[in-house]
Amino acid sequence: MARSVVASLLLLLSLLSCQSTGDLELVTEELRRVLARMEAATTREDAEAVAAFYTEDAVRQHLGGDVVVGREKIRAELAGSFEQLDFEQQSWLDGVDLISDGEVAIARG
């Protein structure tokens, strides 16, 4: 799974250099597919699968939360959260804004 996420992100990076509306739509569609896979893993409460979306040196922080550095620490934090919280929820993709300036893409929501 991690390889497919890396491949998807590399595709996104290559498409981000494109400036046309059609190219941006392709980037947006691919980003939504990646986020949908991440959402599905979260709903399954699969900490290993969610952590696979992060790089080895990733930095993760929730509003008001501690900074967590590294995929393994992120996986451990997720596993603890999944034990404490109920992740049966409506899709959080509905409220996600995808923003790109041609160099960087951000999923905000």
Short mmCIF file of N, CA, C and O in Angstrom, two decimals:
data_model
loop_
_atom_site.label_atom_id
_atom_site.label_comp_id
_atom_site.label_asym_id
_atom_site.label_seq_id
_atom_site.Cartn_x
_atom_site.Cartn_y
_atom_site.Cartn_z
N MET A 1 0.82 -1.19 0.00
CA MET A 1 0.00 0.00 0.00
C MET A 1 0.87 1.26 0.00
O MET A 1 0.55 2.22 -0.68
N ALA A 2 1.96 1.25 0.78
CA ALA A 2 2.82 2.42 0.86
C ALA A 2 3.38 2.78 -0.51
O ALA A 2 3.47 3.95 -0.86
N ARG A 3 3.73 1.76 -1.32
CA ARG A 3 4.26 2.04 -2.65
C ARG A 3 3.22 2.70 -3.53
O ARG A 3 3.53 3.59 -4.31
N SER A 4 1.95 2.26 -3.43
CA SER A 4 0.92 2.88 -4.26
C SER A 4 0.68 4.32 -3.84
O SER A 4 0.40 5.17 -4.67
N VAL A 5 0.79 4.60 -2.54
CA VAL A 5 0.63 5.97 -2.06
C VAL A 5 1.78 6.83 -2.56
O VAL A 5 1.58 7.94 -3.05
N VAL A 6 3.00 6.30 -2.48
CA VAL A 6 4.16 7.04 -2.97
C VAL A 6 4.01 7.30 -4.46
O VAL A 6 4.25 8.41 -4.93
N ALA A 7 3.57 6.29 -5.21
CA ALA A 7 3.36 6.47 -6.65
C ALA A 7 2.30 7.53 -6.91
O ALA A 7 2.47 8.38 -7.80
N SER A 8 1.23 7.51 -6.13
CA SER A 8 0.18 8.52 -6.30
C SER A 8 0.71 9.91 -6.01
O SER A 8 0.41 10.87 -6.72
N LEU A 9 1.49 10.03 -4.94
CA LEU A 9 2.03 11.34 -4.59
C LEU A 9 3.04 11.83 -5.62
O LEU A 9 3.09 13.01 -5.93
N LEU A 10 3.84 10.90 -6.19
CA LEU A 10 4.76 11.30 -7.26
C LEU A 10 3.99 11.78 -8.48
O LEU A 10 4.38 12.74 -9.13
N LEU A 11 2.89 11.10 -8.79
CA LEU A 11 2.05 11.55 -9.90
C LEU A 11 1.52 12.95 -9.62
O LEU A 11 1.52 13.82 -10.49
N LEU A 12 1.10 13.18 -8.40
CA LEU A 12 0.60 14.50 -8.04
C LEU A 12 1.67 15.56 -8.23
O LEU A 12 1.41 16.62 -8.78
N LEU A 13 2.88 15.27 -7.77
CA LEU A 13 3.96 16.23 -7.90
C LEU A 13 4.27 16.54 -9.36
O LEU A 13 4.50 17.69 -9.72
N SER A 14 4.23 15.53 -10.21
CA SER A 14 4.50 15.78 -11.62
C SER A 14 3.38 16.58 -12.27
O SER A 14 3.61 17.43 -13.10
N LEU A 15 2.15 16.31 -11.85
CA LEU A 15 1.02 17.04 -12.42
C LEU A 15 0.94 18.47 -11.90
O LEU A 15 0.39 19.34 -12.56
N LEU A 16 1.49 18.72 -10.73
CA LEU A 16 1.43 20.07 -10.17
C LEU A 16 2.17 21.09 -11.02
O LEU A 16 1.88 22.27 -10.95
N SER A 17 3.12 20.63 -11.81
CA SER A 17 3.85 21.56 -12.67
C SER A 17 3.01 22.02 -13.85
O SER A 17 3.36 22.97 -14.53
N CYS A 18 1.89 21.36 -14.09
CA CYS A 18 1.00 21.72 -15.19
C CYS A 18 0.10 22.87 -14.74
O CYS A 18 -0.38 22.89 -13.62
N GLN A 19 -0.16 23.79 -15.63
CA GLN A 19 -0.90 24.98 -15.27
C GLN A 19 -2.33 25.03 -15.80
O GLN A 19 -3.11 25.85 -15.38
N SER A 20 -2.69 24.15 -16.73
CA SER A 20 -4.02 24.25 -17.32
C SER A 20 -5.09 23.76 -16.36
O SER A 20 -4.82 22.97 -15.44
N THR A 21 -6.32 24.20 -16.57
CA THR A 21 -7.45 23.79 -15.74
C THR A 21 -7.65 22.29 -15.80
O THR A 21 -7.91 21.65 -14.78
N GLY A 22 -7.51 21.71 -16.98
CA GLY A 22 -7.66 20.26 -17.12
C GLY A 22 -6.64 19.49 -16.30
O GLY A 22 -6.97 18.49 -15.67
N ASP A 23 -5.40 19.98 -16.28
CA ASP A 23 -4.36 19.33 -15.49
C ASP A 23 -4.65 19.46 -14.00
O ASP A 23 -4.46 18.52 -13.25
N LEU A 24 -5.11 20.60 -13.58
CA LEU A 24 -5.45 20.80 -12.18
C LEU A 24 -6.60 19.89 -11.76
O LEU A 24 -6.61 19.36 -10.65
N GLU A 25 -7.53 19.67 -12.67
CA GLU A 25 -8.64 18.75 -12.38
C GLU A 25 -8.12 17.32 -12.20
O GLU A 25 -8.59 16.60 -11.32
N LEU A 26 -7.13 16.91 -12.99
CA LEU A 26 -6.52 15.59 -12.83
C LEU A 26 -5.85 15.47 -11.46
O LEU A 26 -5.97 14.46 -10.79
N VAL A 27 -5.12 16.50 -11.07
CA VAL A 27 -4.46 16.51 -9.77
C VAL A 27 -5.50 16.41 -8.66
O VAL A 27 -5.35 15.64 -7.71
N THR A 28 -6.56 17.18 -8.77
CA THR A 28 -7.61 17.18 -7.76
C THR A 28 -8.26 15.80 -7.65
O THR A 28 -8.47 15.30 -6.55
N GLU A 29 -8.55 15.18 -8.78
CA GLU A 29 -9.15 13.84 -8.77
C GLU A 29 -8.23 12.83 -8.10
O GLU A 29 -8.67 12.01 -7.29
N GLU A 30 -6.95 12.87 -8.44
CA GLU A 30 -6.00 11.92 -7.85
C GLU A 30 -5.85 12.16 -6.35
O GLU A 30 -5.82 11.22 -5.56
N LEU A 31 -5.78 13.41 -5.94
CA LEU A 31 -5.68 13.73 -4.52
C LEU A 31 -6.91 13.25 -3.77
O LEU A 31 -6.80 12.68 -2.68
N ARG A 32 -8.08 13.41 -4.35
CA ARG A 32 -9.30 12.92 -3.71
C ARG A 32 -9.28 11.39 -3.59
O ARG A 32 -9.73 10.84 -2.59
N ARG A 33 -8.74 10.69 -4.59
CA ARG A 33 -8.64 9.22 -4.51
C ARG A 33 -7.71 8.81 -3.36
O ARG A 33 -8.01 7.88 -2.60
N VAL A 34 -6.58 9.49 -3.24
CA VAL A 34 -5.64 9.19 -2.15
C VAL A 34 -6.30 9.46 -0.80
O VAL A 34 -6.23 8.64 0.12
N LEU A 35 -6.96 10.60 -0.69
CA LEU A 35 -7.63 10.94 0.57
C LEU A 35 -8.76 9.97 0.89
O LEU A 35 -8.99 9.64 2.05
N ALA A 36 -9.46 9.48 -0.13
CA ALA A 36 -10.54 8.50 0.09
C ALA A 36 -9.96 7.20 0.65
O ALA A 36 -10.56 6.58 1.54
N ARG A 37 -8.78 6.78 0.14
CA ARG A 37 -8.15 5.57 0.68
C ARG A 37 -7.72 5.79 2.13
O ARG A 37 -7.85 4.89 2.97
N MET A 38 -7.24 6.98 2.41
CA MET A 38 -6.84 7.29 3.79
C MET A 38 -8.06 7.32 4.71
O MET A 38 -8.01 6.82 5.84
N GLU A 39 -9.14 7.89 4.24
CA GLU A 39 -10.38 7.94 5.02
C GLU A 39 -10.90 6.52 5.29
O GLU A 39 -11.32 6.21 6.41
N ALA A 40 -10.84 5.66 4.29
CA ALA A 40 -11.31 4.28 4.46
C ALA A 40 -10.48 3.56 5.52
O ALA A 40 -11.01 2.84 6.37
N ALA A 41 -9.16 3.76 5.49
CA ALA A 41 -8.29 3.14 6.49
C ALA A 41 -8.60 3.69 7.88
O ALA A 41 -8.58 2.95 8.87
N THR A 42 -8.90 4.98 7.97
CA THR A 42 -9.25 5.59 9.25
C THR A 42 -10.56 5.01 9.77
O THR A 42 -10.67 4.67 10.95
N THR A 43 -11.54 4.89 8.90
CA THR A 43 -12.84 4.34 9.30
C THR A 43 -12.70 2.90 9.78
O THR A 43 -13.38 2.49 10.72
N ARG A 44 -11.78 2.14 9.16
CA ARG A 44 -11.51 0.75 9.59
C ARG A 44 -10.69 0.72 10.87
O ARG A 44 -10.47 -0.34 11.45
N GLU A 45 -10.21 1.90 11.28
CA GLU A 45 -9.34 2.03 12.46
C GLU A 45 -8.08 1.18 12.28
O GLU A 45 -7.61 0.52 13.20
N ASP A 46 -7.51 1.26 11.10
CA ASP A 46 -6.32 0.50 10.72
C ASP A 46 -5.10 1.44 10.80
O ASP A 46 -4.75 2.10 9.83
N ALA A 47 -4.49 1.49 11.98
CA ALA A 47 -3.37 2.41 12.21
C ALA A 47 -2.22 2.15 11.26
O ALA A 47 -1.58 3.09 10.78
N GLU A 48 -1.94 0.90 10.95
CA GLU A 48 -0.85 0.55 10.04
C GLU A 48 -1.11 1.11 8.64
O GLU A 48 -0.22 1.69 8.01
N ALA A 49 -2.33 0.95 8.16
CA ALA A 49 -2.68 1.45 6.82
C ALA A 49 -2.66 2.98 6.76
O ALA A 49 -2.19 3.55 5.78
N VAL A 50 -3.14 3.64 7.80
CA VAL A 50 -3.13 5.11 7.81
C VAL A 50 -1.69 5.60 7.89
O VAL A 50 -1.29 6.52 7.17
N ALA A 51 -0.88 4.98 8.74
CA ALA A 51 0.52 5.40 8.88
C ALA A 51 1.29 5.23 7.57
O ALA A 51 2.24 5.98 7.32
N ALA A 52 0.89 4.29 6.73
CA ALA A 52 1.56 4.08 5.45
C ALA A 52 1.45 5.29 4.52
O ALA A 52 2.24 5.42 3.59
N PHE A 53 0.53 6.19 4.80
CA PHE A 53 0.39 7.40 4.00
C PHE A 53 1.44 8.45 4.36
O PHE A 53 1.58 9.45 3.67
N TYR A 54 2.15 8.23 5.45
CA TYR A 54 3.15 9.18 5.93
C TYR A 54 4.55 8.71 5.59
O TYR A 54 4.82 7.51 5.55
N THR A 55 5.48 9.66 5.39
CA THR A 55 6.88 9.31 5.17
C THR A 55 7.52 8.94 6.50
O THR A 55 6.96 9.20 7.57
N GLU A 56 8.70 8.34 6.42
CA GLU A 56 9.42 7.94 7.64
C GLU A 56 9.68 9.12 8.57
O GLU A 56 9.72 8.97 9.78
N ASP A 57 9.86 10.32 8.00
CA ASP A 57 10.18 11.50 8.80
C ASP A 57 9.02 12.50 8.86
O ASP A 57 9.22 13.68 9.13
N ALA A 58 7.81 12.04 8.62
CA ALA A 58 6.64 12.91 8.61
C ALA A 58 6.43 13.59 9.95
O ALA A 58 6.83 13.09 11.00
N VAL A 59 5.78 14.76 9.90
CA VAL A 59 5.41 15.50 11.10
C VAL A 59 3.90 15.64 11.08
O VAL A 59 3.32 16.07 10.09
N ARG A 60 3.25 15.26 12.18
CA ARG A 60 1.78 15.30 12.27
C ARG A 60 1.39 16.05 13.53
O ARG A 60 1.94 15.82 14.60
N GLN A 61 0.43 16.96 13.39
CA GLN A 61 -0.07 17.70 14.55
C GLN A 61 -1.53 18.04 14.34
O GLN A 61 -1.91 18.56 13.29
N HIS A 62 -2.34 17.75 15.34
CA HIS A 62 -3.74 18.18 15.34
C HIS A 62 -3.81 19.52 16.05
O HIS A 62 -2.93 19.84 16.86
N LEU A 63 -4.86 20.27 15.79
CA LEU A 63 -5.03 21.54 16.48
C LEU A 63 -4.96 21.32 18.00
O LEU A 63 -5.70 20.50 18.54
N GLY A 64 -4.08 22.04 18.64
CA GLY A 64 -3.95 21.94 20.08
C GLY A 64 -3.27 20.68 20.57
O GLY A 64 -3.14 20.47 21.77
N GLY A 65 -2.81 19.85 19.66
CA GLY A 65 -2.18 18.59 20.05
C GLY A 65 -0.67 18.66 19.99
O GLY A 65 -0.08 19.63 19.55
N ASP A 66 -0.05 17.59 20.44
CA ASP A 66 1.40 17.48 20.41
C ASP A 66 1.87 17.21 18.98
O ASP A 66 1.15 16.63 18.17
N VAL A 67 3.09 17.60 18.70
CA VAL A 67 3.73 17.29 17.43
C VAL A 67 4.26 15.87 17.52
O VAL A 67 4.92 15.50 18.49
N VAL A 68 3.95 15.05 16.52
CA VAL A 68 4.42 13.67 16.46
C VAL A 68 5.30 13.55 15.22
O VAL A 68 4.88 13.90 14.11
N VAL A 69 6.53 13.06 15.40
CA VAL A 69 7.49 12.99 14.31
C VAL A 69 7.83 11.53 14.02
O VAL A 69 8.19 10.77 14.93
N GLY A 70 7.72 11.14 12.76
CA GLY A 70 8.09 9.80 12.32
C GLY A 70 6.89 8.88 12.16
O GLY A 70 5.95 8.92 12.93
N ARG A 71 6.94 8.07 11.09
CA ARG A 71 5.83 7.17 10.76
C ARG A 71 5.49 6.23 11.91
O ARG A 71 4.32 6.02 12.22
N GLU A 72 6.49 5.65 12.55
CA GLU A 72 6.21 4.69 13.62
C GLU A 72 5.52 5.35 14.81
O GLU A 72 4.57 4.80 15.38
N LYS A 73 5.95 6.54 15.17
CA LYS A 73 5.30 7.26 16.28
C LYS A 73 3.88 7.68 15.88
O LYS A 73 2.97 7.66 16.71
N ILE A 74 3.71 8.06 14.63
CA ILE A 74 2.37 8.40 14.13
C ILE A 74 1.46 7.17 14.20
O ILE A 74 0.33 7.25 14.65
N ARG A 75 2.00 6.01 13.79
CA ARG A 75 1.22 4.77 13.84
C ARG A 75 0.80 4.47 15.29
O ARG A 75 -0.34 4.13 15.55
N ALA A 76 1.73 4.62 16.21
CA ALA A 76 1.43 4.35 17.62
C ALA A 76 0.38 5.33 18.15
O ALA A 76 -0.55 4.93 18.88
N GLU A 77 0.50 6.61 17.78
CA GLU A 77 -0.49 7.60 18.20
C GLU A 77 -1.87 7.25 17.63
O GLU A 77 -2.88 7.32 18.34
N LEU A 78 -1.91 6.87 16.37
CA LEU A 78 -3.17 6.50 15.74
C LEU A 78 -3.80 5.29 16.42
O LEU A 78 -5.00 5.27 16.69
N ALA A 79 -2.97 4.28 16.70
CA ALA A 79 -3.48 3.08 17.36
C ALA A 79 -4.10 3.44 18.71
O ALA A 79 -5.19 2.94 19.06
N GLY A 80 -3.46 4.31 19.48
CA GLY A 80 -4.00 4.76 20.75
C GLY A 80 -5.30 5.52 20.58
O GLY A 80 -6.26 5.33 21.33
N SER A 81 -5.34 6.38 19.56
CA SER A 81 -6.57 7.14 19.29
C SER A 81 -7.72 6.23 18.90
O SER A 81 -8.85 6.42 19.32
N PHE A 82 -7.41 5.22 18.08
CA PHE A 82 -8.44 4.30 17.63
C PHE A 82 -9.02 3.51 18.80
O PHE A 82 -10.19 3.15 18.80
N GLU A 83 -8.20 3.23 19.81
CA GLU A 83 -8.69 2.51 20.99
C GLU A 83 -9.62 3.39 21.82
O GLU A 83 -10.54 2.90 22.46
N GLN A 84 -9.39 4.69 21.81
CA GLN A 84 -10.14 5.61 22.66
C GLN A 84 -11.35 6.24 21.99
O GLN A 84 -12.30 6.61 22.65
N LEU A 85 -11.31 6.40 20.68
CA LEU A 85 -12.34 7.16 19.97
C LEU A 85 -13.10 6.27 19.00
O LEU A 85 -12.60 5.26 18.53
N ASP A 86 -14.30 6.71 18.62
CA ASP A 86 -15.11 6.02 17.64
C ASP A 86 -14.99 6.75 16.30
O ASP A 86 -15.37 7.91 16.21
N PHE A 87 -14.46 6.07 15.31
CA PHE A 87 -14.23 6.72 14.02
C PHE A 87 -15.31 6.41 13.00
O PHE A 87 -15.12 6.61 11.81
N GLU A 88 -16.46 5.93 13.43
CA GLU A 88 -17.59 5.80 12.51
C GLU A 88 -18.17 7.19 12.36
O GLU A 88 -18.75 7.74 13.27
N GLN A 89 -17.98 7.75 11.21
CA GLN A 89 -18.35 9.14 10.98
C GLN A 89 -18.76 9.32 9.54
O GLN A 89 -18.52 8.47 8.71
N GLN A 90 -19.37 10.46 9.27
CA GLN A 90 -19.66 10.75 7.87
C GLN A 90 -18.36 11.18 7.20
O GLN A 90 -17.41 11.54 7.87
N SER A 91 -18.34 11.10 5.91
CA SER A 91 -17.13 11.38 5.15
C SER A 91 -16.58 12.77 5.48
O SER A 91 -17.29 13.76 5.41
N TRP A 92 -15.30 12.81 5.83
CA TRP A 92 -14.68 14.10 6.05
C TRP A 92 -14.17 14.69 4.75
O TRP A 92 -13.77 15.83 4.70
N LEU A 93 -14.24 13.94 3.66
CA LEU A 93 -13.84 14.47 2.36
C LEU A 93 -14.80 15.52 1.85
O LEU A 93 -14.43 16.38 1.06
N ASP A 94 -16.06 15.47 2.31
CA ASP A 94 -17.05 16.44 1.85
C ASP A 94 -16.65 17.86 2.20
O ASP A 94 -16.99 18.80 1.50
N GLY A 95 -15.93 18.03 3.31
CA GLY A 95 -15.54 19.37 3.75
C GLY A 95 -14.11 19.73 3.44
O GLY A 95 -13.58 20.69 3.99
N VAL A 96 -13.46 18.98 2.55
CA VAL A 96 -12.05 19.23 2.25
C VAL A 96 -11.94 20.16 1.04
O VAL A 96 -12.56 19.93 0.01
N ASP A 97 -11.13 21.21 1.21
CA ASP A 97 -10.80 22.10 0.10
C ASP A 97 -9.45 21.67 -0.44
O ASP A 97 -8.51 21.46 0.32
N LEU A 98 -9.36 21.53 -1.75
CA LEU A 98 -8.09 21.21 -2.38
C LEU A 98 -7.57 22.47 -3.05
O LEU A 98 -8.25 23.08 -3.86
N ILE A 99 -6.37 22.86 -2.67
CA ILE A 99 -5.79 24.12 -3.13
C ILE A 99 -4.46 23.82 -3.80
O ILE A 99 -3.66 23.05 -3.28
N SER A 100 -4.20 24.44 -4.95
CA SER A 100 -2.91 24.28 -5.60
C SER A 100 -2.53 25.58 -6.29
O SER A 100 -3.38 26.24 -6.88
N ASP A 101 -1.26 25.94 -6.18
CA ASP A 101 -0.76 27.11 -6.89
C ASP A 101 0.13 26.70 -8.06
O ASP A 101 0.81 27.52 -8.63
N GLY A 102 0.11 25.41 -8.40
CA GLY A 102 0.95 24.92 -9.48
C GLY A 102 2.25 24.31 -8.99
O GLY A 102 2.92 23.60 -9.71
N GLU A 103 2.60 24.57 -7.73
CA GLU A 103 3.82 24.00 -7.16
C GLU A 103 3.52 23.11 -5.96
O GLU A 103 4.21 22.14 -5.72
N VAL A 104 2.50 23.48 -5.20
CA VAL A 104 2.16 22.75 -3.98
C VAL A 104 0.66 22.49 -3.96
O VAL A 104 -0.12 23.37 -4.33
N ALA A 105 0.28 21.30 -3.54
CA ALA A 105 -1.14 21.00 -3.36
C ALA A 105 -1.40 20.77 -1.87
O ALA A 105 -0.63 20.12 -1.20
N ILE A 106 -2.49 21.34 -1.39
CA ILE A 106 -2.86 21.22 0.03
C ILE A 106 -4.29 20.74 0.12
O ILE A 106 -5.17 21.25 -0.56
N ALA A 107 -4.51 19.76 0.99
CA ALA A 107 -5.86 19.33 1.33
C ALA A 107 -6.15 19.94 2.70
O ALA A 107 -5.49 19.63 3.68
N ARG A 108 -7.13 20.85 2.74
CA ARG A 108 -7.44 21.55 3.97
C ARG A 108 -8.88 21.28 4.35
O ARG A 108 -9.79 21.41 3.54
N GLY A 109 -9.10 20.90 5.58
CA GLY A 109 -10.47 20.69 6.00
C GLY A 109 -10.58 19.95 7.28
O GLY A 109 -9.65 19.57 7.91
#
